[in-house]
PDB file of C-alpha atoms and ligand atoms in Angstrom:
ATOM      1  CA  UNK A   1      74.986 101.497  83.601  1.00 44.00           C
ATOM      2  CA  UNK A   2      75.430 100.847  79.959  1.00 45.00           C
ATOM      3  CA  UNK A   3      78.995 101.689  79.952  1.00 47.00           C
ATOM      4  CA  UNK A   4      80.204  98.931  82.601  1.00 48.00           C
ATOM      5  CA  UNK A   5      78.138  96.156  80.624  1.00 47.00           C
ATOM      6  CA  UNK A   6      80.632  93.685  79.207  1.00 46.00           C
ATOM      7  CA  UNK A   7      80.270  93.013  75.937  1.00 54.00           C
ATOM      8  CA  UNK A   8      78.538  89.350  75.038  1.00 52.00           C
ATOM      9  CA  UNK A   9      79.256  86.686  74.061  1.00 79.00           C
ATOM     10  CA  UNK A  10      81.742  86.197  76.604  1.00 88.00           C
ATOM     11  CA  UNK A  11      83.536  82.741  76.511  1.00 93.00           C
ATOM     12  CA  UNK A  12      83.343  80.624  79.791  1.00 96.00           C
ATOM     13  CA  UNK A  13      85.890  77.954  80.491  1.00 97.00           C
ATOM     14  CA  UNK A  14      84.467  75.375  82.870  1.00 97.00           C
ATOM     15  CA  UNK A  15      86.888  73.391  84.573  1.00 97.00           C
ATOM     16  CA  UNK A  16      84.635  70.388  85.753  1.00 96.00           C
ATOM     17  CA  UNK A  17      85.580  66.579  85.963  1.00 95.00           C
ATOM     18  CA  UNK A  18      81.936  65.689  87.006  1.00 93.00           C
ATOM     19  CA  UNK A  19      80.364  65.596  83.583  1.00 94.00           C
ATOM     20  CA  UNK A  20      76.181  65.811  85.013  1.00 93.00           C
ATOM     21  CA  UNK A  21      77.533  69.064  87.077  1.00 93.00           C
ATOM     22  CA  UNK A  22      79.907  70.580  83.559  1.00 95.00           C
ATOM     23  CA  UNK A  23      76.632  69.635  81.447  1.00 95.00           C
ATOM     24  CA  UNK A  24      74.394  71.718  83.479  1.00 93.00           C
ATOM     25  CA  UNK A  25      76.589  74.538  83.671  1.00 95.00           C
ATOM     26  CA  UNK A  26      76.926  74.662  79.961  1.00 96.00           C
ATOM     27  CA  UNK A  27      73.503  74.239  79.791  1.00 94.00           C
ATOM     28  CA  UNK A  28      72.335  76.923  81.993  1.00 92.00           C
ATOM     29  CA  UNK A  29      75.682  79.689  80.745  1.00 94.00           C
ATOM     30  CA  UNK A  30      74.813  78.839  76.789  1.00 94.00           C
ATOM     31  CA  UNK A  31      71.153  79.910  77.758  1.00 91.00           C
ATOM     32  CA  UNK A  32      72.020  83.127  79.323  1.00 89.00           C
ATOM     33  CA  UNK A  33      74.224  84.047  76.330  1.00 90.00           C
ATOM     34  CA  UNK A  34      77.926  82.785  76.886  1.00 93.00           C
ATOM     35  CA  UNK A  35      79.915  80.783  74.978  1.00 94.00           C
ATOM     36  CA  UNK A  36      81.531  77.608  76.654  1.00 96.00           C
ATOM     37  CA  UNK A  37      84.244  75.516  76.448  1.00 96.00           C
ATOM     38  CA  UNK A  38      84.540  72.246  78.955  1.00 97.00           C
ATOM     39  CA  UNK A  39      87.838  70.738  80.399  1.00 97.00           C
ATOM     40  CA  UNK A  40      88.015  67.910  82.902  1.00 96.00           C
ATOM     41  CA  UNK A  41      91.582  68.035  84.442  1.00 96.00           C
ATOM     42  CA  UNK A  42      93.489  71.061  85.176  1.00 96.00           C
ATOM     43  CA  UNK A  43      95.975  70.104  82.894  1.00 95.00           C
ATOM     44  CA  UNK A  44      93.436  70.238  80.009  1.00 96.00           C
ATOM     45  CA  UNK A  45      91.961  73.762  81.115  1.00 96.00           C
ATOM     46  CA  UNK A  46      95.679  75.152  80.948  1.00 95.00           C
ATOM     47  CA  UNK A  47      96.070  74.263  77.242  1.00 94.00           C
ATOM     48  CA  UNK A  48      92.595  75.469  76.509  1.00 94.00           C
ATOM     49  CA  UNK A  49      93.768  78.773  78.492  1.00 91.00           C
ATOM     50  CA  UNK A  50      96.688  79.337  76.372  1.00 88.00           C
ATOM     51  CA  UNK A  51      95.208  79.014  73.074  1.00 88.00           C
ATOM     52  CA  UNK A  52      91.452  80.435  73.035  1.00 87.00           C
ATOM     53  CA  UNK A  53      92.248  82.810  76.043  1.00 85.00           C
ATOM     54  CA  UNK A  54      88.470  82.650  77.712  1.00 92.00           C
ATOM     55  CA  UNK A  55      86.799  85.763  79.333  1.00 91.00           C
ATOM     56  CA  UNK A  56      86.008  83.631  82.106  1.00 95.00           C
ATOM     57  CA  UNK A  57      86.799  80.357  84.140  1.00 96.00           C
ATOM     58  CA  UNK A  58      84.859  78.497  86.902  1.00 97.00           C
ATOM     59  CA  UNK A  59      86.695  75.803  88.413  1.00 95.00           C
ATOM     60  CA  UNK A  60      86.301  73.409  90.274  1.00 93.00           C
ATOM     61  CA  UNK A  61      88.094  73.257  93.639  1.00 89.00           C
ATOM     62  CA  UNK A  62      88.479  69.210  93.315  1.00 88.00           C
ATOM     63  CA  UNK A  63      89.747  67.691  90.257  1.00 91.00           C
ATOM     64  CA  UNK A  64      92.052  64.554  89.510  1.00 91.00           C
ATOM     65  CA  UNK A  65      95.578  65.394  89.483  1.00 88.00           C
ATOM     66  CA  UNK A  66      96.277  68.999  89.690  1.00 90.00           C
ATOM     67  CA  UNK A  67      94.076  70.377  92.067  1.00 87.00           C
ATOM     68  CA  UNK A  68      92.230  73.408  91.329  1.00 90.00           C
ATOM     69  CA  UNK A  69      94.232  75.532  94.027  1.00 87.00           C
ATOM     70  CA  UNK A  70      97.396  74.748  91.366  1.00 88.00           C
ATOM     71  CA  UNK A  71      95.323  75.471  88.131  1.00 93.00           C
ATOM     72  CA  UNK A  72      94.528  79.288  89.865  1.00 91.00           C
ATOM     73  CA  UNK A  73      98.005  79.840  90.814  1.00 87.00           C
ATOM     74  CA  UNK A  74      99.270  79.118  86.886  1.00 90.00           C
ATOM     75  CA  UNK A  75      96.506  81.140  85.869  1.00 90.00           C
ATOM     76  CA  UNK A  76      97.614  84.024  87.669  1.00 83.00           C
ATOM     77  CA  UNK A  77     100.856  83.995  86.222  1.00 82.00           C
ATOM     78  CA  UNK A  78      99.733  84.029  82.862  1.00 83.00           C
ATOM     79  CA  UNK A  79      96.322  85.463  82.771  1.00 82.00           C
ATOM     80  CA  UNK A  80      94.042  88.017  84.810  1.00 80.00           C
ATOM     81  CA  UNK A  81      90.398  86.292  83.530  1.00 87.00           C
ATOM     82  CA  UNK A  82      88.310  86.600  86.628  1.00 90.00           C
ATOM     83  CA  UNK A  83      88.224  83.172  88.400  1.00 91.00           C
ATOM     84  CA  UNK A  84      85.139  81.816  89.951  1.00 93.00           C
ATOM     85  CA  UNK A  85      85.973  78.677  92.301  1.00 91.00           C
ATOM     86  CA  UNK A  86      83.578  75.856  92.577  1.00 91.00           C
ATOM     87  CA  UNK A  87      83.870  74.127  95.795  1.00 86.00           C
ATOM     88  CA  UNK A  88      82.163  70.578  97.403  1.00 80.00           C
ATOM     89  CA  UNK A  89      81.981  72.069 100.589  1.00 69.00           C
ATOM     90  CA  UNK A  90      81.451  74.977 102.676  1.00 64.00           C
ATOM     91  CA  UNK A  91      84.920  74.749 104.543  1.00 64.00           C
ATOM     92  CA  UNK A  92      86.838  73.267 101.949  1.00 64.00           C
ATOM     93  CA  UNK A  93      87.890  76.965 100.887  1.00 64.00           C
ATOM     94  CA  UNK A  94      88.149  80.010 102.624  1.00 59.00           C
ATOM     95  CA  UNK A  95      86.740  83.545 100.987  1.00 59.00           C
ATOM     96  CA  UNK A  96      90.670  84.840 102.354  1.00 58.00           C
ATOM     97  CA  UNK A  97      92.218  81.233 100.442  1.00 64.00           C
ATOM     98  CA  UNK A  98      90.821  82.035  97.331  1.00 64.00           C
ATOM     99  CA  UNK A  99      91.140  85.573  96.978  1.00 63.00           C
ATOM    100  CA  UNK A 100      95.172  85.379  98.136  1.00 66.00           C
ATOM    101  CA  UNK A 101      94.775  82.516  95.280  1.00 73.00           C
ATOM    102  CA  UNK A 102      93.585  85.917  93.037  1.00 73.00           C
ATOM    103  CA  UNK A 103      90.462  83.832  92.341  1.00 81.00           C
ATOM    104  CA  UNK A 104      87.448  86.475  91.958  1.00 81.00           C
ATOM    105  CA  UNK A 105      84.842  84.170  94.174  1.00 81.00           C
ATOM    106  CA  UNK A 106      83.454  80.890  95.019  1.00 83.00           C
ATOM    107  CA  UNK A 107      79.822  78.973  95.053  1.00 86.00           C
ATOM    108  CA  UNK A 108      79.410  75.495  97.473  1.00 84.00           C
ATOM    109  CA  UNK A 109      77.953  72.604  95.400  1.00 85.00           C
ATOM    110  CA  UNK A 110      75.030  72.048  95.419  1.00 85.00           C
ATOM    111  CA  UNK A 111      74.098  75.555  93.403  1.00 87.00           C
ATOM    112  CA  UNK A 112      71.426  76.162  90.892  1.00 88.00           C
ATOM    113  CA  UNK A 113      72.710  77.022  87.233  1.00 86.00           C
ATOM    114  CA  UNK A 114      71.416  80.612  87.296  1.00 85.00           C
ATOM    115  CA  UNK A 115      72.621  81.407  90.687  1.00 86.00           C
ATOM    116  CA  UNK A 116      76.062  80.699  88.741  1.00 91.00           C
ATOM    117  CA  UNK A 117      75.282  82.603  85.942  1.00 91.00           C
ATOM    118  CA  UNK A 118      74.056  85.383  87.541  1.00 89.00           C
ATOM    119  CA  UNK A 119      77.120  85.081  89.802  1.00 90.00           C
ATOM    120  CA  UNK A 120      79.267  84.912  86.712  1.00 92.00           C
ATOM    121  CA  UNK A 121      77.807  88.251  85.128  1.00 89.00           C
ATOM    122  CA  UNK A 122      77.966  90.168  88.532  1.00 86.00           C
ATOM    123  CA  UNK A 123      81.965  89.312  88.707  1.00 86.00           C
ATOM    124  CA  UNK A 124      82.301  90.541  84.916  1.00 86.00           C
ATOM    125  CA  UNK A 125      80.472  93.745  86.016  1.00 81.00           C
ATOM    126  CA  UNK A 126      82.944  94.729  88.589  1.00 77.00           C
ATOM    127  CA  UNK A 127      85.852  93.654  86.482  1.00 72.00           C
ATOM    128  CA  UNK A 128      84.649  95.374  83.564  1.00 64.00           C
ATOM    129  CA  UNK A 129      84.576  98.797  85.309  1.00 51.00           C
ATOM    130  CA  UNK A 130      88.436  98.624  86.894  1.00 47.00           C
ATOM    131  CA  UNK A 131      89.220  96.339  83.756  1.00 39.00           C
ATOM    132  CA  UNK A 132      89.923  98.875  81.964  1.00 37.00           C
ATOM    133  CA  UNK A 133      92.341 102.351  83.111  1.00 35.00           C
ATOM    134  CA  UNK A 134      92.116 101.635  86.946  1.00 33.00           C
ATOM    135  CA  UNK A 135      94.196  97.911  85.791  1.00 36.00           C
ATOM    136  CA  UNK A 136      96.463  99.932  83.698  1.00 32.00           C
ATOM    137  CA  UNK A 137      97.882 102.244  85.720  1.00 32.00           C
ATOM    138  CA  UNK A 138      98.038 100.180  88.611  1.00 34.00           C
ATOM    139  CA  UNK A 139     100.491  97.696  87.148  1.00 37.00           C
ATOM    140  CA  UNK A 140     102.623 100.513  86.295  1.00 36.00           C
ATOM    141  CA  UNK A 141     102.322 102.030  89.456  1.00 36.00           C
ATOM    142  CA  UNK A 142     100.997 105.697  88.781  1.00 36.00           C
ATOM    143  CA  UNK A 143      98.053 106.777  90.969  1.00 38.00           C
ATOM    144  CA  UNK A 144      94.578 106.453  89.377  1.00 48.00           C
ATOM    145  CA  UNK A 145      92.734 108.980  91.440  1.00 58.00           C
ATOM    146  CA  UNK A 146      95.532 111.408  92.370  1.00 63.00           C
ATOM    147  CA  UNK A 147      96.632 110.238  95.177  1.00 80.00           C
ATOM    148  CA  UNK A 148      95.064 106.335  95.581  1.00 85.00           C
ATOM    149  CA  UNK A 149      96.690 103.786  94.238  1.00 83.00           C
ATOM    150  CA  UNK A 150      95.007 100.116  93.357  1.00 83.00           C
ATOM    151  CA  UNK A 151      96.818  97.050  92.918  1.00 82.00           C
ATOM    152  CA  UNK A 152      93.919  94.950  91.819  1.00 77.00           C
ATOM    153  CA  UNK A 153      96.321  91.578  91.562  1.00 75.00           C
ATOM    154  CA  UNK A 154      97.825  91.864  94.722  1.00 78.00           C
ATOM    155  CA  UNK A 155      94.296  93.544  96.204  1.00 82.00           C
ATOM    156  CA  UNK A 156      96.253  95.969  97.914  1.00 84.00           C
ATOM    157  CA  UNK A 157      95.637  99.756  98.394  1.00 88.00           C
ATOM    158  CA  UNK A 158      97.565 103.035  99.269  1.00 88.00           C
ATOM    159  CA  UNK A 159      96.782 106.481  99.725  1.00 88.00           C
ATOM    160  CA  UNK A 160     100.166 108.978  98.763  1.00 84.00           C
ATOM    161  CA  UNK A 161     102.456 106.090  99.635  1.00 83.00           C
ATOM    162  CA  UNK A 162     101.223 104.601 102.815  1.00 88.00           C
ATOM    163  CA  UNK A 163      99.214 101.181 102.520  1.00 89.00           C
ATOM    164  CA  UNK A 164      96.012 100.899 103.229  1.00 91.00           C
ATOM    165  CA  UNK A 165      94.411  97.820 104.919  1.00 89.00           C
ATOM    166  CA  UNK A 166      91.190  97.438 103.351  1.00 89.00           C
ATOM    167  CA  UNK A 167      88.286  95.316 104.374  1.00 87.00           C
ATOM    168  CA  UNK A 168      87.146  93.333 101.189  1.00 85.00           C
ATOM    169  CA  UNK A 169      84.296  95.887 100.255  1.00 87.00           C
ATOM    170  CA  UNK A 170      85.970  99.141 101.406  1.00 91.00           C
ATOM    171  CA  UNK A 171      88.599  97.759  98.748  1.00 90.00           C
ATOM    172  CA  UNK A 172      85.799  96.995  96.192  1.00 89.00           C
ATOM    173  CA  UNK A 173      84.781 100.552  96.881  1.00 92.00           C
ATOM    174  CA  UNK A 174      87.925 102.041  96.004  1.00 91.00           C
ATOM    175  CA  UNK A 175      88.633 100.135  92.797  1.00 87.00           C
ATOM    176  CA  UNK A 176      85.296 101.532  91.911  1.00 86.00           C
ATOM    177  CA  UNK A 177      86.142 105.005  92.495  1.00 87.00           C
ATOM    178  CA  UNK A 178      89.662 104.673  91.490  1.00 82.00           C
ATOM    179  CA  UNK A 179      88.555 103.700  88.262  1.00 76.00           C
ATOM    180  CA  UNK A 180      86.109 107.055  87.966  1.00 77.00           C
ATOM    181  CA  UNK A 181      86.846 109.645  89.803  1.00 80.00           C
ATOM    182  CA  UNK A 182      84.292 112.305  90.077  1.00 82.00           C
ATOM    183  CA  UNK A 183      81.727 109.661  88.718  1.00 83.00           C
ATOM    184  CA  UNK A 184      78.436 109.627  91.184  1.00 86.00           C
ATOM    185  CA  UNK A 185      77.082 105.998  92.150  1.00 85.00           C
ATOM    186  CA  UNK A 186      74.004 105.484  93.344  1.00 86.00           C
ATOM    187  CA  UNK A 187      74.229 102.957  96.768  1.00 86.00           C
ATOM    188  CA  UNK A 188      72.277 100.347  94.452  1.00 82.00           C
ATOM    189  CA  UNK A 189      75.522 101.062  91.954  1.00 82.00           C
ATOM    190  CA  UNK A 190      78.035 100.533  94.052  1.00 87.00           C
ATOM    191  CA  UNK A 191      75.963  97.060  95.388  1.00 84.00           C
ATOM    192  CA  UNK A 192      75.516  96.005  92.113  1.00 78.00           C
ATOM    193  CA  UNK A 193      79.894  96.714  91.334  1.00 79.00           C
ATOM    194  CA  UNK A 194      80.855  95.297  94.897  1.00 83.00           C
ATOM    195  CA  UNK A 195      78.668  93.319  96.283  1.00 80.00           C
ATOM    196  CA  UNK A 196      78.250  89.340  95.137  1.00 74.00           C
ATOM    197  CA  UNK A 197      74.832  88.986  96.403  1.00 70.00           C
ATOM    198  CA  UNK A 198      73.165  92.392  96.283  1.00 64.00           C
ATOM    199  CA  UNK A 199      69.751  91.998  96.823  1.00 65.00           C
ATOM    200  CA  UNK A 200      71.018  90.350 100.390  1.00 64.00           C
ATOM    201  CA  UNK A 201      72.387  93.802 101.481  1.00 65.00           C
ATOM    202  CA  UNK A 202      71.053  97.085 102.268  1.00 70.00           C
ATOM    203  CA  UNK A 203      71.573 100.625 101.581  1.00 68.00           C
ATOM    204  CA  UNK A 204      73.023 101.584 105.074  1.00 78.00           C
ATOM    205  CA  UNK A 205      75.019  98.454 104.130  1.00 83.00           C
ATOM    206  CA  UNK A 206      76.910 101.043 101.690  1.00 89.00           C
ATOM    207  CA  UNK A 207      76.769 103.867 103.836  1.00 90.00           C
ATOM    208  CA  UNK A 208      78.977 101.753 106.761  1.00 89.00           C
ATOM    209  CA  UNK A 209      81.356 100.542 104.425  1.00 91.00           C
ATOM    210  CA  UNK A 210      81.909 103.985 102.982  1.00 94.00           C
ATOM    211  CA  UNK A 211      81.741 105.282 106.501  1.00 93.00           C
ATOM    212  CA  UNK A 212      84.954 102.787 107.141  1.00 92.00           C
ATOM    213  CA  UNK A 213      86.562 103.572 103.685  1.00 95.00           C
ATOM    214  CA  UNK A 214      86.827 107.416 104.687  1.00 95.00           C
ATOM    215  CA  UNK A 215      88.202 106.438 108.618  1.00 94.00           C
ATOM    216  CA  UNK A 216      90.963 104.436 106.913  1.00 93.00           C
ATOM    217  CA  UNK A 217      91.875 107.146 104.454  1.00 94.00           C
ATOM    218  CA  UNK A 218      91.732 109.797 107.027  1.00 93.00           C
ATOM    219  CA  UNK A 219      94.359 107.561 109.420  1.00 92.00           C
ATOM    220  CA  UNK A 220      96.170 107.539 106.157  1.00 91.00           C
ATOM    221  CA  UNK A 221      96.654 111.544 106.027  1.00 90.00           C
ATOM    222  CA  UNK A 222      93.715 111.968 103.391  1.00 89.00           C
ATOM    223  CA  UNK A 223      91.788 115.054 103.572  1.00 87.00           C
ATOM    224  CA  UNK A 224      88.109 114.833 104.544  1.00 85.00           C
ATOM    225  CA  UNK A 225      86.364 115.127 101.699  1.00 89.00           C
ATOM    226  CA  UNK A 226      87.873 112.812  99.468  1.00 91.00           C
ATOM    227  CA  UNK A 227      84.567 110.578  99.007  1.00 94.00           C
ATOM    228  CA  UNK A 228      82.151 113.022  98.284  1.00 93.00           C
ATOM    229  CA  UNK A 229      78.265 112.681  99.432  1.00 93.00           C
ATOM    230  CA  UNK A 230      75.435 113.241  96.766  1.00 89.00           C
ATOM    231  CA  UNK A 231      72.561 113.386  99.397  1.00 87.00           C
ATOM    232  CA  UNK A 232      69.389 111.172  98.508  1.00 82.00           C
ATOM    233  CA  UNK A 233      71.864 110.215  95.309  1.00 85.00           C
ATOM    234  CA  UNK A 234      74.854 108.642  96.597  1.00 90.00           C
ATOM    235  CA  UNK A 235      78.787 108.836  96.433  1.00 93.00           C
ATOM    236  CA  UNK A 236      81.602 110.030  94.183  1.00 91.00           C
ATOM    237  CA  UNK A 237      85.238 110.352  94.529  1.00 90.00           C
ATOM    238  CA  UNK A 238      86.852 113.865  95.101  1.00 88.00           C
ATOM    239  CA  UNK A 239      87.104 115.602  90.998  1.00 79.00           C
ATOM    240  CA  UNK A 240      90.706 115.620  90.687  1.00 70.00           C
ATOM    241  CA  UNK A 241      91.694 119.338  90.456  1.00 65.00           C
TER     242      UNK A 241
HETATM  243 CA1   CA B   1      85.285  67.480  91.305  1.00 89.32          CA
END
């Protein structure tokens, strides 16, 4: 797993006006290792955007003025830093809102600190791994495991030209493998890339979404055997010839 580890310190802009809830996320993100930089309008966190260029930003869904919907939409035009929206409510954003937003994920108020954190590092873990050639190749179009192609901003898929409509983890999965073909996961692997809250899933939770993955490529004119099984190991994408 060493090689999808992002490398610390990573620097955290938190886009917070409530200065109790900004304080105890840079409390709680200093003490697991990041660096972090505060802004309390949206307007401010843009600025700070252009000129340090953060690894990371949490933001909060409600802020005065700009609205943190706005902030995520100028981020994506400028930046791809993985995006982690804070939100007052459970129903004042949608999981299918934010991600069309490109944001990465979202925690409801009231959260503990190291739920955050931990959420923080599990998002940087799955970026890290299709941050890299997966990213690349996608934005200039060329497949990245012969055949599937990942456009990680727009989330979309498409096996040999024809679009794929992925599921949010069957997508997940196929970033993964994009990124690595031939690589074997284990099923706690691929949690630990995909899922946000692994250790609320299960192994067959894998195993279905896999199961899905490999219908929709098949409707899609893949061959059979492009997701390889490892049995009692787990999964790898076809070797490309
Ligand atoms: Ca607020």
């Amino acid at each position: 797993m060493a090689s999808v580890t992002p490398q610390p310190p990573c620097r955290v802009l938190v886009v917070e006006d409530e200065p109790s809830i900004a304080e105890n996320i840079e409390y709680s993100l200093r003490t697991e290792g990041f660096e972090v930089t505060l802004a309390g309008t949206g307007e401010e966190a843009l600025s700070i955007l252009a000129e340090t260029g953060p690894g990371f930003v949490i933001l909060d869904v409600g802020l005065p003025g700009m609205s943190g919907f706005d902030v995520c939409r100028e981020i994506r035009h400028r930046s791809n830093v993985p995006v982690l929206f804070l939100t007052a409510r459970e129903g004042e954003i949608d999981r299918v809102v934010g991600l069309e937003l490109g944001a990465d994920d979202y925690v409801v108020k009231p959260f503990s600190p190291r739920e955050l954190a931990a959420r923080v590092r599990a998002i940087l873990r799955r970026t890290a791994v299709v941050g890299g050639e997966s990213v690349s190749q996608a934005s200039t179009g060329k497949p990245s495991a012969v055949g599937l192609v990942i456009d990680p901003e727009r989330r979309r898929a498409s096996w040999n030209g024809t679009t794929l409509n992925l599921a949010r983890y069957e997508f997940g999965l196929a970033e993964v493998f994009a990124a690595h073909p031939g690589r074997v996961y284990t099923r706690d692997q691929l949690m630990d890339l995909v899922w946000d809250e692994p250790e609320a899933s299960l192994d067959r939770t894998v195993d279905a979404h896999i199961k899905s993955l490999r219908a929709k490529l098949r409707d899609a004119g893949g061959p059979d055997d492009l997701i390889v099984t490892h049995r009692g190991v787990g999964y790898s994408w076809k070797e490309p010839a």
